Tab-separated table of C-alpha atoms in Angstrom:
chain	number	residue	atom	x	y	z
A	1	UNK	CA	79.412	-169.302	-160.589
A	2	UNK	CA	77.978	-165.831	-161.275
A	3	UNK	CA	79.896	-162.568	-161.366
A	4	UNK	CA	78.922	-161.933	-157.714
A	5	UNK	CA	81.856	-160.859	-155.521
A	6	UNK	CA	81.265	-161.341	-151.770
A	7	UNK	CA	81.590	-158.130	-149.793
A	8	UNK	CA	79.797	-155.815	-147.372
A	9	UNK	CA	80.028	-152.280	-148.824
A	10	UNK	CA	77.253	-149.755	-149.440
A	11	UNK	CA	75.652	-151.456	-152.445
A	12	UNK	CA	75.657	-154.865	-150.752
A	13	UNK	CA	73.217	-153.532	-148.175
A	14	UNK	CA	70.701	-152.305	-150.768
A	15	UNK	CA	67.627	-154.306	-151.739
A	16	UNK	CA	68.201	-156.228	-155.033
A	17	UNK	CA	65.125	-154.673	-156.644
A	18	UNK	CA	66.372	-151.170	-155.755
A	19	UNK	CA	69.638	-151.947	-157.546
A	20	UNK	CA	67.719	-153.377	-160.501
A	21	UNK	CA	65.616	-150.206	-160.781
A	22	UNK	CA	68.733	-148.047	-160.495
A	23	UNK	CA	70.485	-150.039	-163.229
A	24	UNK	CA	67.541	-149.738	-165.627
A	25	UNK	CA	67.221	-145.990	-164.927
A	26	UNK	CA	70.905	-145.460	-165.705
A	27	UNK	CA	70.552	-147.476	-168.927
A	28	UNK	CA	67.619	-145.321	-170.087
A	29	UNK	CA	69.422	-142.106	-169.131
A	30	UNK	CA	72.585	-143.121	-170.974
A	31	UNK	CA	70.636	-143.276	-174.242
A	32	UNK	CA	67.798	-140.790	-173.741
A	33	UNK	CA	69.276	-138.305	-171.275
A	34	UNK	CA	69.991	-134.652	-172.180
A	35	UNK	CA	73.189	-133.730	-173.956
A	36	UNK	CA	76.334	-135.586	-174.916
A	37	UNK	CA	77.985	-135.528	-171.550
A	38	UNK	CA	75.257	-137.216	-169.481
A	39	UNK	CA	76.619	-140.798	-169.754
A	40	UNK	CA	80.153	-139.808	-168.800
A	41	UNK	CA	78.863	-137.597	-165.968
A	42	UNK	CA	76.707	-140.409	-164.566
A	43	UNK	CA	79.695	-142.727	-164.649
A	44	UNK	CA	82.058	-140.294	-162.923
A	45	UNK	CA	79.599	-138.790	-160.433
A	46	UNK	CA	77.509	-141.829	-159.492
A	47	UNK	CA	78.863	-145.213	-160.643
A	48	UNK	CA	82.516	-144.721	-159.783
A	49	UNK	CA	81.804	-143.431	-156.228
A	50	UNK	CA	79.354	-146.337	-155.708
A	51	UNK	CA	82.062	-148.814	-156.724
A	52	UNK	CA	84.437	-147.034	-154.355
A	53	UNK	CA	82.019	-147.161	-151.394
A	54	UNK	CA	81.410	-150.854	-152.068
A	55	UNK	CA	85.128	-151.642	-152.102
A	56	UNK	CA	85.039	-152.853	-155.700
A	57	UNK	CA	87.295	-150.462	-157.609
A	58	UNK	CA	89.853	-153.065	-158.724
A	59	UNK	CA	87.540	-155.815	-160.101
A	60	UNK	CA	85.265	-153.075	-161.456
A	61	UNK	CA	88.020	-151.406	-163.438
A	62	UNK	CA	89.311	-154.782	-164.615
A	63	UNK	CA	85.948	-156.033	-165.879
A	64	UNK	CA	85.098	-152.710	-167.538
A	65	UNK	CA	88.434	-152.703	-169.355
A	66	UNK	CA	88.142	-156.360	-170.428
A	67	UNK	CA	84.629	-155.915	-171.864
A	68	UNK	CA	84.817	-152.340	-173.121
A	69	UNK	CA	88.308	-152.190	-174.672
A	70	UNK	CA	87.575	-154.376	-177.757
A	71	UNK	CA	84.196	-152.645	-178.283
A	72	UNK	CA	85.769	-149.182	-178.017
A	73	UNK	CA	88.621	-150.152	-180.339
A	74	UNK	CA	86.266	-151.289	-183.126
A	75	UNK	CA	83.947	-148.309	-182.524
A	76	UNK	CA	86.755	-145.796	-183.039
A	77	UNK	CA	88.267	-147.614	-186.036
A	78	UNK	CA	84.933	-148.221	-187.771
A	79	UNK	CA	83.419	-144.786	-187.208
A	80	UNK	CA	86.615	-142.724	-187.218
A	81	UNK	CA	87.538	-144.053	-190.656
A	82	UNK	CA	84.312	-145.073	-192.374
A	83	UNK	CA	81.315	-143.303	-190.787
A	84	UNK	CA	79.341	-141.896	-193.763
A	85	UNK	CA	78.715	-138.665	-191.796
A	86	UNK	CA	82.472	-137.965	-191.613
A	87	UNK	CA	83.423	-134.646	-193.298
A	88	UNK	CA	86.203	-132.892	-191.365
A	89	UNK	CA	89.503	-134.712	-191.892
A	90	UNK	CA	91.633	-134.802	-188.739
A	91	UNK	CA	94.608	-136.661	-190.222
A	92	UNK	CA	95.299	-139.283	-192.885
A	93	UNK	CA	96.835	-142.723	-192.493
A	94	UNK	CA	97.873	-143.912	-195.950
A	95	UNK	CA	94.764	-144.115	-198.157
A	96	UNK	CA	92.211	-143.564	-195.340
A	97	UNK	CA	91.446	-140.461	-193.285
A	98	UNK	CA	90.260	-140.138	-189.679
A	99	UNK	CA	87.274	-137.788	-189.574
A	100	UNK	CA	86.047	-135.672	-186.670
A	101	UNK	CA	82.317	-136.532	-186.888
A	102	UNK	CA	83.057	-140.256	-186.720
A	103	UNK	CA	85.373	-139.853	-183.740
A	104	UNK	CA	82.747	-137.774	-181.896
A	105	UNK	CA	80.099	-140.430	-182.571
A	106	UNK	CA	82.437	-143.224	-181.427
A	107	UNK	CA	83.222	-141.295	-178.233
A	108	UNK	CA	79.504	-140.822	-177.504
A	109	UNK	CA	78.746	-144.528	-178.068
A	110	UNK	CA	81.717	-145.559	-175.921
A	111	UNK	CA	80.593	-143.334	-173.047
A	112	UNK	CA	77.051	-144.756	-173.272
A	113	UNK	CA	78.376	-148.320	-173.203
A	114	UNK	CA	80.653	-147.399	-170.304
A	115	UNK	CA	77.641	-146.081	-168.415
A	116	UNK	CA	75.296	-149.041	-169.082
A	117	UNK	CA	78.015	-151.646	-168.553
A	118	UNK	CA	79.187	-149.825	-165.439
A	119	UNK	CA	75.711	-149.890	-163.912
A	120	UNK	CA	75.023	-153.537	-164.791
A	121	UNK	CA	78.411	-154.673	-163.486
A	122	UNK	CA	77.729	-152.930	-160.160
A	123	UNK	CA	74.439	-154.816	-160.031
A	124	UNK	CA	75.827	-158.286	-160.782
A	125	UNK	CA	78.935	-157.769	-158.624
A	126	UNK	CA	76.941	-156.929	-155.495
A	127	UNK	CA	73.809	-159.085	-155.867
A	128	UNK	CA	73.950	-162.809	-155.014
A	129	UNK	CA	71.471	-164.731	-157.239
A	130	UNK	CA	69.593	-166.060	-154.190
A	131	UNK	CA	68.912	-162.525	-152.936
A	132	UNK	CA	67.845	-161.433	-156.416
A	133	UNK	CA	65.276	-164.235	-156.654
A	134	UNK	CA	64.014	-163.602	-153.155
A	135	UNK	CA	63.660	-159.895	-153.934
A	136	UNK	CA	61.849	-160.571	-157.204
A	137	UNK	CA	59.451	-162.995	-155.503
A	138	UNK	CA	58.812	-160.391	-152.804
A	139	UNK	CA	57.782	-157.924	-155.510
A	140	UNK	CA	55.349	-160.279	-157.180
A	141	UNK	CA	57.436	-162.319	-159.640
A	142	UNK	CA	55.706	-165.691	-160.230
A	143	UNK	CA	57.286	-168.740	-158.513
A	144	UNK	CA	57.953	-170.462	-161.866
A	145	UNK	CA	60.243	-167.616	-162.914
A	146	UNK	CA	62.386	-167.782	-159.788
A	147	UNK	CA	62.390	-171.582	-160.044
A	148	UNK	CA	63.661	-171.456	-163.635
A	149	UNK	CA	66.461	-168.982	-162.823
A	150	UNK	CA	67.486	-170.820	-159.653
A	151	UNK	CA	67.394	-174.278	-161.237
A	152	UNK	CA	69.446	-173.066	-164.204
A	153	UNK	CA	72.216	-171.712	-161.989
A	154	UNK	CA	72.293	-174.997	-160.074
A	155	UNK	CA	72.379	-177.242	-163.166
A	156	UNK	CA	75.240	-175.411	-164.937
A	157	UNK	CA	78.149	-177.006	-162.994
A	158	UNK	CA	76.597	-180.509	-163.338
A	159	UNK	CA	76.139	-180.126	-167.075
A	160	UNK	CA	79.645	-178.754	-167.551
A	161	UNK	CA	81.045	-181.784	-165.708
A	162	UNK	CA	78.853	-184.097	-167.798
A	163	UNK	CA	79.975	-182.452	-171.053
A	164	UNK	CA	83.604	-182.986	-170.023
A	165	UNK	CA	82.892	-186.654	-169.158
A	166	UNK	CA	81.129	-187.273	-172.497
A	167	UNK	CA	83.975	-185.634	-174.413
A	168	UNK	CA	86.525	-187.819	-172.583
A	169	UNK	CA	84.450	-190.977	-173.152
A	170	UNK	CA	84.002	-190.311	-176.877
A	171	UNK	CA	87.684	-189.519	-177.285
A	172	UNK	CA	88.532	-192.797	-175.529
A	173	UNK	CA	86.414	-194.522	-178.199
A	174	UNK	CA	88.513	-192.869	-180.897
A	175	UNK	CA	86.507	-189.713	-181.681
A	176	UNK	CA	88.794	-187.108	-183.243
A	177	UNK	CA	88.248	-183.602	-181.924
A	178	UNK	CA	91.153	-181.910	-183.681
A	179	UNK	CA	92.162	-181.690	-187.328
A	180	UNK	CA	90.385	-180.339	-190.400
A	181	UNK	CA	87.038	-178.573	-190.210
A	182	UNK	CA	85.350	-181.688	-191.602
A	183	UNK	CA	86.759	-183.898	-188.834
A	184	UNK	CA	85.788	-181.399	-186.135
A	185	UNK	CA	82.277	-180.917	-187.539
A	186	UNK	CA	81.735	-184.683	-187.472
A	187	UNK	CA	82.661	-184.743	-183.780
A	188	UNK	CA	79.804	-182.355	-182.943
A	189	UNK	CA	76.790	-184.676	-182.888
A	190	UNK	CA	78.481	-187.523	-180.919
A	191	UNK	CA	79.259	-184.956	-178.237
A	192	UNK	CA	76.003	-183.017	-178.245
A	193	UNK	CA	73.415	-185.802	-178.569
A	194	UNK	CA	74.297	-187.808	-175.411
A	195	UNK	CA	74.529	-184.578	-173.412
A	196	UNK	CA	71.113	-183.328	-174.519
A	197	UNK	CA	69.324	-186.669	-174.294
A	198	UNK	CA	70.610	-187.450	-170.793
A	199	UNK	CA	69.780	-183.964	-169.541
A	200	UNK	CA	66.253	-184.171	-170.988
A	201	UNK	CA	65.710	-187.370	-169.022
A	202	UNK	CA	66.811	-185.416	-165.931
A	203	UNK	CA	64.257	-182.740	-166.777
A	204	UNK	CA	61.480	-185.316	-166.734
A	205	UNK	CA	62.576	-186.614	-163.324
A	206	UNK	CA	62.703	-183.059	-162.034
A	207	UNK	CA	59.160	-182.486	-163.291
A	208	UNK	CA	57.917	-185.528	-161.377
A	209	UNK	CA	59.678	-184.255	-158.238
A	210	UNK	CA	58.046	-180.826	-158.645
A	211	UNK	CA	54.605	-182.298	-159.200
A	212	UNK	CA	55.011	-184.518	-156.135
A	213	UNK	CA	55.718	-181.387	-154.060
A	214	UNK	CA	52.694	-179.436	-155.287
A	215	UNK	CA	54.797	-176.813	-157.054
A	216	UNK	CA	51.881	-175.755	-159.262
A	217	UNK	CA	49.600	-175.141	-156.311
A	218	UNK	CA	48.245	-171.597	-156.411
A	219	UNK	CA	48.472	-171.098	-152.633
A	220	UNK	CA	51.048	-168.553	-151.423
A	221	UNK	CA	54.501	-170.020	-150.871
A	222	UNK	CA	56.619	-169.517	-147.782
A	223	UNK	CA	60.316	-168.754	-147.881
A	224	UNK	CA	63.095	-170.109	-145.680
A	225	UNK	CA	64.970	-166.813	-145.634
A	226	UNK	CA	63.581	-163.298	-145.220
A	227	UNK	CA	64.768	-160.193	-147.031
A	228	UNK	CA	64.278	-156.784	-145.402
A	229	UNK	CA	62.695	-154.117	-147.607
A	230	UNK	CA	62.625	-150.944	-145.414
A	231	UNK	CA	60.712	-147.818	-146.538
A	232	UNK	CA	63.966	-146.039	-147.404
A	233	UNK	CA	64.507	-148.549	-150.215
A	234	UNK	CA	61.072	-147.862	-151.621
A	235	UNK	CA	61.727	-144.113	-151.507
A	236	UNK	CA	65.082	-144.643	-153.244
A	237	UNK	CA	63.403	-146.614	-156.042
A	238	UNK	CA	60.747	-143.941	-156.549
A	239	UNK	CA	63.386	-141.195	-156.514
A	240	UNK	CA	65.379	-143.029	-159.215
A	241	UNK	CA	62.352	-143.327	-161.470
A	242	UNK	CA	61.200	-139.716	-160.959
A	243	UNK	CA	64.699	-138.272	-161.572
A	244	UNK	CA	65.100	-140.376	-164.705
A	245	UNK	CA	61.732	-139.309	-166.125
A	246	UNK	CA	62.461	-135.629	-165.355
A	247	UNK	CA	65.898	-135.782	-166.980
A	248	UNK	CA	64.606	-137.577	-170.067
A	249	UNK	CA	61.780	-135.041	-170.286
A	250	UNK	CA	64.290	-132.187	-169.992
A	251	UNK	CA	66.401	-133.819	-172.690
A	252	UNK	CA	63.458	-133.927	-175.100
A	253	UNK	CA	62.330	-130.397	-174.314
A	254	UNK	CA	65.678	-128.583	-174.462
B	1	UNK	CA	41.258	-174.177	-177.187
B	2	UNK	CA	41.472	-170.609	-175.898
B	3	UNK	CA	44.791	-168.763	-175.679
B	4	UNK	CA	44.841	-168.981	-171.870
B	5	UNK	CA	44.199	-172.711	-171.910
B	6	UNK	CA	46.907	-173.221	-174.532
B	7	UNK	CA	49.348	-171.222	-172.391
B	8	UNK	CA	48.516	-173.306	-169.307
B	9	UNK	CA	49.086	-176.452	-171.338
B	10	UNK	CA	52.338	-175.125	-172.859
B	11	UNK	CA	53.699	-174.073	-169.460
B	12	UNK	CA	53.001	-177.357	-167.678
B	13	UNK	CA	55.370	-178.747	-165.068
B	14	UNK	CA	57.313	-180.693	-167.702
B	15	UNK	CA	57.955	-177.463	-169.627
B	16	UNK	CA	59.053	-175.696	-166.455
B	17	UNK	CA	61.518	-178.485	-165.778
B	18	UNK	CA	62.627	-178.434	-169.428
B	19	UNK	CA	63.370	-174.693	-169.626
B	20	UNK	CA	66.342	-174.631	-167.161
B	21	UNK	CA	67.829	-177.700	-168.853
B	22	UNK	CA	67.406	-176.043	-172.262
B	23	UNK	CA	69.081	-172.843	-171.038
B	24	UNK	CA	72.057	-174.844	-169.793
B	25	UNK	CA	72.144	-176.783	-173.101
B	26	UNK	CA	72.458	-173.400	-174.848
B	27	UNK	CA	75.384	-172.406	-172.674
B	28	UNK	CA	77.234	-175.739	-172.590
B	29	UNK	CA	76.844	-176.629	-176.293
B	30	UNK	CA	78.187	-173.175	-177.120
B	31	UNK	CA	81.182	-174.175	-175.033
B	32	UNK	CA	81.636	-177.534	-176.854
B	33	UNK	CA	81.462	-175.711	-180.193
B	34	UNK	CA	84.178	-173.274	-179.220
B	35	UNK	CA	86.281	-176.183	-177.892
B	36	UNK	CA	85.915	-177.863	-181.317
B	37	UNK	CA	86.833	-174.529	-182.907
B	38	UNK	CA	83.855	-174.605	-185.280
B	39	UNK	CA	83.009	-171.356	-187.092
B	40	UNK	CA	79.476	-171.273	-185.604
B	41	UNK	CA	77.838	-170.212	-182.321
B	42	UNK	CA	75.169	-172.934	-181.910
B	43	UNK	CA	74.178	-171.268	-178.657
B	44	UNK	CA	70.432	-171.613	-179.132
B	45	UNK	CA	69.881	-175.351	-179.669
B	46	UNK	CA	68.057	-175.586	-176.335
B	47	UNK	CA	65.848	-172.616	-177.198
B	48	UNK	CA	64.846	-174.109	-180.561
B	49	UNK	CA	64.209	-177.466	-178.885
B	50	UNK	CA	61.821	-175.843	-176.386
B	51	UNK	CA	60.112	-174.016	-179.258
B	52	UNK	CA	59.547	-177.371	-180.981
B	53	UNK	CA	58.470	-179.343	-177.902
B	54	UNK	CA	56.560	-176.730	-175.902
B	55	UNK	CA	55.489	-174.031	-178.355
B	56	UNK	CA	56.438	-170.442	-179.260
B	57	UNK	CA	55.737	-168.829	-175.877
B	58	UNK	CA	57.865	-171.290	-173.931
B	59	UNK	CA	60.560	-170.791	-176.602
B	60	UNK	CA	60.367	-167.021	-176.152
B	61	UNK	CA	60.790	-167.320	-172.381
B	62	UNK	CA	63.724	-169.743	-172.771
B	63	UNK	CA	65.549	-167.407	-175.130
B	64	UNK	CA	65.007	-164.296	-173.010
B	65	UNK	CA	66.117	-166.027	-169.813
B	66	UNK	CA	69.158	-167.622	-171.496
B	67	UNK	CA	70.651	-164.249	-172.278
B	68	UNK	CA	69.623	-162.628	-168.997
B	69	UNK	CA	71.284	-165.447	-167.047
B	70	UNK	CA	74.255	-165.313	-169.381
B	71	UNK	CA	74.509	-161.631	-168.476
B	72	UNK	CA	74.526	-162.618	-164.818
B	73	UNK	CA	77.292	-165.215	-165.138
B	74	UNK	CA	79.681	-163.929	-167.786
B	75	UNK	CA	79.088	-160.553	-169.408
B	76	UNK	CA	76.226	-158.033	-169.181
B	77	UNK	CA	76.592	-157.452	-172.941
B	78	UNK	CA	74.732	-160.741	-173.547
B	79	UNK	CA	71.684	-159.424	-171.669
B	80	UNK	CA	71.275	-156.630	-174.221
B	81	UNK	CA	70.615	-159.275	-176.893
B	82	UNK	CA	67.929	-161.088	-174.881
B	83	UNK	CA	65.165	-159.993	-177.330
B	84	UNK	CA	67.089	-161.682	-180.185
B	85	UNK	CA	67.278	-164.968	-178.287
B	86	UNK	CA	63.582	-164.634	-177.437
B	87	UNK	CA	62.657	-164.170	-181.103
B	88	UNK	CA	64.649	-167.309	-181.981
B	89	UNK	CA	62.496	-169.399	-179.618
B	90	UNK	CA	59.285	-167.706	-180.737
B	91	UNK	CA	59.928	-168.254	-184.455
B	92	UNK	CA	61.112	-171.839	-183.870
B	93	UNK	CA	57.840	-172.523	-182.047
B	94	UNK	CA	55.763	-170.953	-184.808
B	95	UNK	CA	57.635	-172.945	-187.482
B	96	UNK	CA	57.002	-176.139	-185.523
B	97	UNK	CA	53.299	-175.298	-185.179
B	98	UNK	CA	52.960	-174.981	-188.950
B	99	UNK	CA	54.710	-178.294	-189.581
B	100	UNK	CA	58.126	-176.915	-190.523
B	101	UNK	CA	59.991	-179.390	-188.317
B	102	UNK	CA	58.578	-182.582	-189.800
B	103	UNK	CA	61.610	-183.562	-191.887
B	104	UNK	CA	65.184	-182.394	-192.367
B	105	UNK	CA	64.702	-180.020	-195.285
B	106	UNK	CA	61.710	-178.369	-193.654
B	107	UNK	CA	63.850	-177.966	-190.522
B	108	UNK	CA	66.491	-176.261	-192.704
B	109	UNK	CA	63.826	-173.842	-194.005
B	110	UNK	CA	62.866	-173.146	-190.381
B	111	UNK	CA	66.527	-172.410	-189.741
B	112	UNK	CA	66.569	-169.776	-192.488
B	113	UNK	CA	63.382	-168.160	-191.125
B	114	UNK	CA	64.791	-168.173	-187.576
B	115	UNK	CA	68.075	-166.693	-188.795
B	116	UNK	CA	66.366	-163.883	-190.733
B	117	UNK	CA	64.016	-163.025	-187.840
B	118	UNK	CA	66.915	-163.060	-185.353
B	119	UNK	CA	68.986	-160.806	-187.618
B	120	UNK	CA	66.250	-158.214	-187.986
B	121	UNK	CA	65.867	-158.134	-184.188
B	122	UNK	CA	69.615	-157.907	-183.633
B	123	UNK	CA	70.311	-155.067	-186.086
B	124	UNK	CA	68.508	-152.233	-184.243
B	125	UNK	CA	70.110	-153.298	-180.942
B	126	UNK	CA	73.520	-153.446	-182.558
B	127	UNK	CA	73.173	-150.118	-184.379
B	128	UNK	CA	71.546	-148.020	-181.642
B	129	UNK	CA	73.187	-149.539	-178.563
B	130	UNK	CA	76.576	-150.607	-179.880
B	131	UNK	CA	77.125	-148.247	-182.813
B	132	UNK	CA	77.072	-151.213	-185.219
B	133	UNK	CA	80.005	-153.157	-183.789
B	134	UNK	CA	80.385	-156.476	-181.987
B	135	UNK	CA	84.028	-156.354	-180.874
B	136	UNK	CA	84.792	-159.446	-182.981
B	137	UNK	CA	86.159	-160.348	-186.402
B	138	UNK	CA	82.745	-159.830	-188.005
B	139	UNK	CA	83.344	-156.090	-187.636
B	140	UNK	CA	85.800	-156.233	-190.533
B	141	UNK	CA	82.893	-157.140	-192.859
B	142	UNK	CA	80.937	-154.133	-191.541
B	143	UNK	CA	84.013	-151.915	-192.006
B	144	UNK	CA	84.498	-153.147	-195.576
B	145	UNK	CA	80.835	-152.546	-196.482
B	146	UNK	CA	80.917	-149.070	-194.918
B	147	UNK	CA	84.113	-148.281	-196.826
B	148	UNK	CA	82.466	-149.302	-200.108
B	149	UNK	CA	79.675	-146.807	-199.507
B	150	UNK	CA	76.866	-148.716	-197.757
B	151	UNK	CA	74.936	-147.085	-194.909
B	152	UNK	CA	75.627	-148.232	-191.343
B	153	UNK	CA	72.234	-149.966	-191.135
B	154	UNK	CA	72.732	-151.760	-194.442
B	155	UNK	CA	76.271	-152.847	-193.590
B	156	UNK	CA	75.217	-154.244	-190.230
B	157	UNK	CA	72.215	-156.085	-191.716
B	158	UNK	CA	74.471	-157.844	-194.236
B	159	UNK	CA	77.071	-158.688	-191.565
B	160	UNK	CA	74.453	-160.050	-189.182
B	161	UNK	CA	72.574	-162.056	-191.832
B	162	UNK	CA	75.764	-163.624	-193.180
B	163	UNK	CA	76.833	-164.833	-189.731
B	164	UNK	CA	73.373	-165.700	-188.373
B	165	UNK	CA	71.556	-167.570	-191.138
B	166	UNK	CA	74.060	-170.445	-191.593
B	167	UNK	CA	74.347	-170.748	-187.819
B	168	UNK	CA	70.581	-171.011	-187.320
B	169	UNK	CA	70.200	-173.550	-190.166
B	170	UNK	CA	72.696	-175.848	-188.431
B	171	UNK	CA	71.025	-175.133	-185.071
B	172	UNK	CA	67.590	-176.069	-186.432
B	173	UNK	CA	68.950	-179.273	-188.005
B	174	UNK	CA	70.680	-180.326	-184.769
B	175	UNK	CA	67.545	-179.556	-182.712
B	176	UNK	CA	65.403	-181.507	-185.200
B	177	UNK	CA	67.794	-184.496	-185.077
B	178	UNK	CA	67.732	-184.464	-181.273
B	179	UNK	CA	63.930	-184.216	-181.111
B	180	UNK	CA	63.679	-187.150	-183.539
B	181	UNK	CA	66.087	-189.188	-181.407
B	182	UNK	CA	63.854	-188.856	-178.324
B	183	UNK	CA	61.920	-192.010	-177.435
B	184	UNK	CA	58.162	-191.806	-178.189
B	185	UNK	CA	57.223	-192.472	-174.567
B	186	UNK	CA	59.323	-189.503	-173.511
B	187	UNK	CA	58.238	-187.239	-176.368
B	188	UNK	CA	54.613	-187.757	-175.378
B	189	UNK	CA	55.263	-185.906	-172.101
B	190	UNK	CA	55.719	-182.606	-173.953
B	191	UNK	CA	52.767	-180.396	-174.903
B	192	UNK	CA	53.574	-180.100	-178.625
B	193	UNK	CA	55.385	-183.350	-179.351
B	194	UNK	CA	53.364	-183.878	-182.555
B	195	UNK	CA	55.490	-181.149	-184.221
B	196	UNK	CA	58.320	-183.522	-185.118
B	197	UNK	CA	56.394	-186.630	-186.151
B	198	UNK	CA	55.940	-186.864	-189.943
B	199	UNK	CA	52.376	-186.005	-190.982
B	200	UNK	CA	50.145	-188.934	-192.077
B	201	UNK	CA	50.491	-187.861	-195.726
B	202	UNK	CA	54.272	-188.146	-195.374
C-alpha cells in the first residue's frame, strides 16, 4: 500500500518521530546549508550509509533513479541551454550552446533534490504507517489527525476496487472509454459521479459509527499497541536540530 | 459566531469522516482521468468538494493531507506541493462562502480563482526547490519561454497558469455538479451545505 519495505535494519529500530525530525533537518540543510557541496556530502556521508545499514541499497537506488532521472534530465537541458545567467559557452549543439553557469546551477539543484528525496525515501521505506501514527499521537498530535491518515490508507484499496467495478459496469452498459477526446471526456462524469456519491454515503455511515463510539470525547485515548521512545531517541532528535541550526547559521555567517 | 465556534462546527464528526473519503476521491479520480487519457489532472475534486461542504479550513486540511499521504504511498515529490493543494481547498471554501458555487458559471469563476491561487503558490516551490522543472512535457513550454528571453520566474508562472487554470475550472464544475446531485437530506448533514443551493433571489 505505502512505500514501506519490511525489514529490521538500523533505521527500522528508530522512533518514527526521530526519523521525521532527521528528514526535515536534512531538507533544510540541503537548501540553506553552507556551500555548494553540502547536499552531496550529506547524501554520501549520511544517507547512503544509513541505507546500507538498513539493508535497503537496491530499492533505494532504484527509487532514487526512477524519480530523479527525469527531473535531472530536464534540469540540465533547461538550465544548460537556456538559463539567462549563462555566459561561458562550453560547447555548441547546432543553434544552441551549453553554458557553464547553467550546468553548475543544474548540478546544484540536482544534488539538493537527491539529498531531500534521499532523506524522505529513507523515511517512507522504513516507517510503517501504523508506527508513524502511533508516534505522532505519542508526541501530541490530535486524534482526529491520526484518524484521518489511518482511515485514508484503509479506504484506498476499497475505492480502487469500486472504481474498477463502476468502470466495468458502465462499459457493460455501452459507455465508450476510448476514441476521440470528446468521447473520452463524455465518459468522465458517468464514471466519477457514482463513485463519489456512493463513497459520500459511506462517509456518513462512518460518521455515525464514530459518534456512537464517543470519538469526539476529550478524555485521553488508550492505544492497543505501545511504542518505545527511549531517552537516546530524544537526544538524537535534539542533536539533529542543534547541528542543523549551527550549520545553517555558519552558512549565513561565512 | 466566533472563529473557534465556527471551527468546531466545520470540523464536526461528519467532516472528519468526509475528509478521508475526499482524499481518496482525489487519488482515485486522478487515476480514472489518466485511464481515460484526458489532458487534465483533476486530482483535487475531493478537496474542492470539502471546501464547498465544510468550509475553507477543512478544505485546507484535506489538500495538505492529500499530498502528504500521496508522498507516503507513491512519490515524496508530491509532498513538496502540499501547500498548493492546501490553497486549492482554502480558496474553494472561501469562494463557496461568498456564494461563488451557486450556479455553473459562478463555479467556473471559482475555478479560475482557484487555478490562479494554486499557480502562485506552486511557482515559488517549483522555482526554488525544483529549479523550475516538473520532469514532464510541460517543461518544453518553460524551455521555449526561457529561450525567447523570459526570466525563469516568468516562464514558470506562464507554464503553471496555462496548465492549472483550465484544470481547476473543470475540477470546480465537476465538484459543483456532484454537490448539486447530493440528496437534500444528505446535504443537510454538512456544516456549509447552503453554499450550493441557489440564493432566494435566484
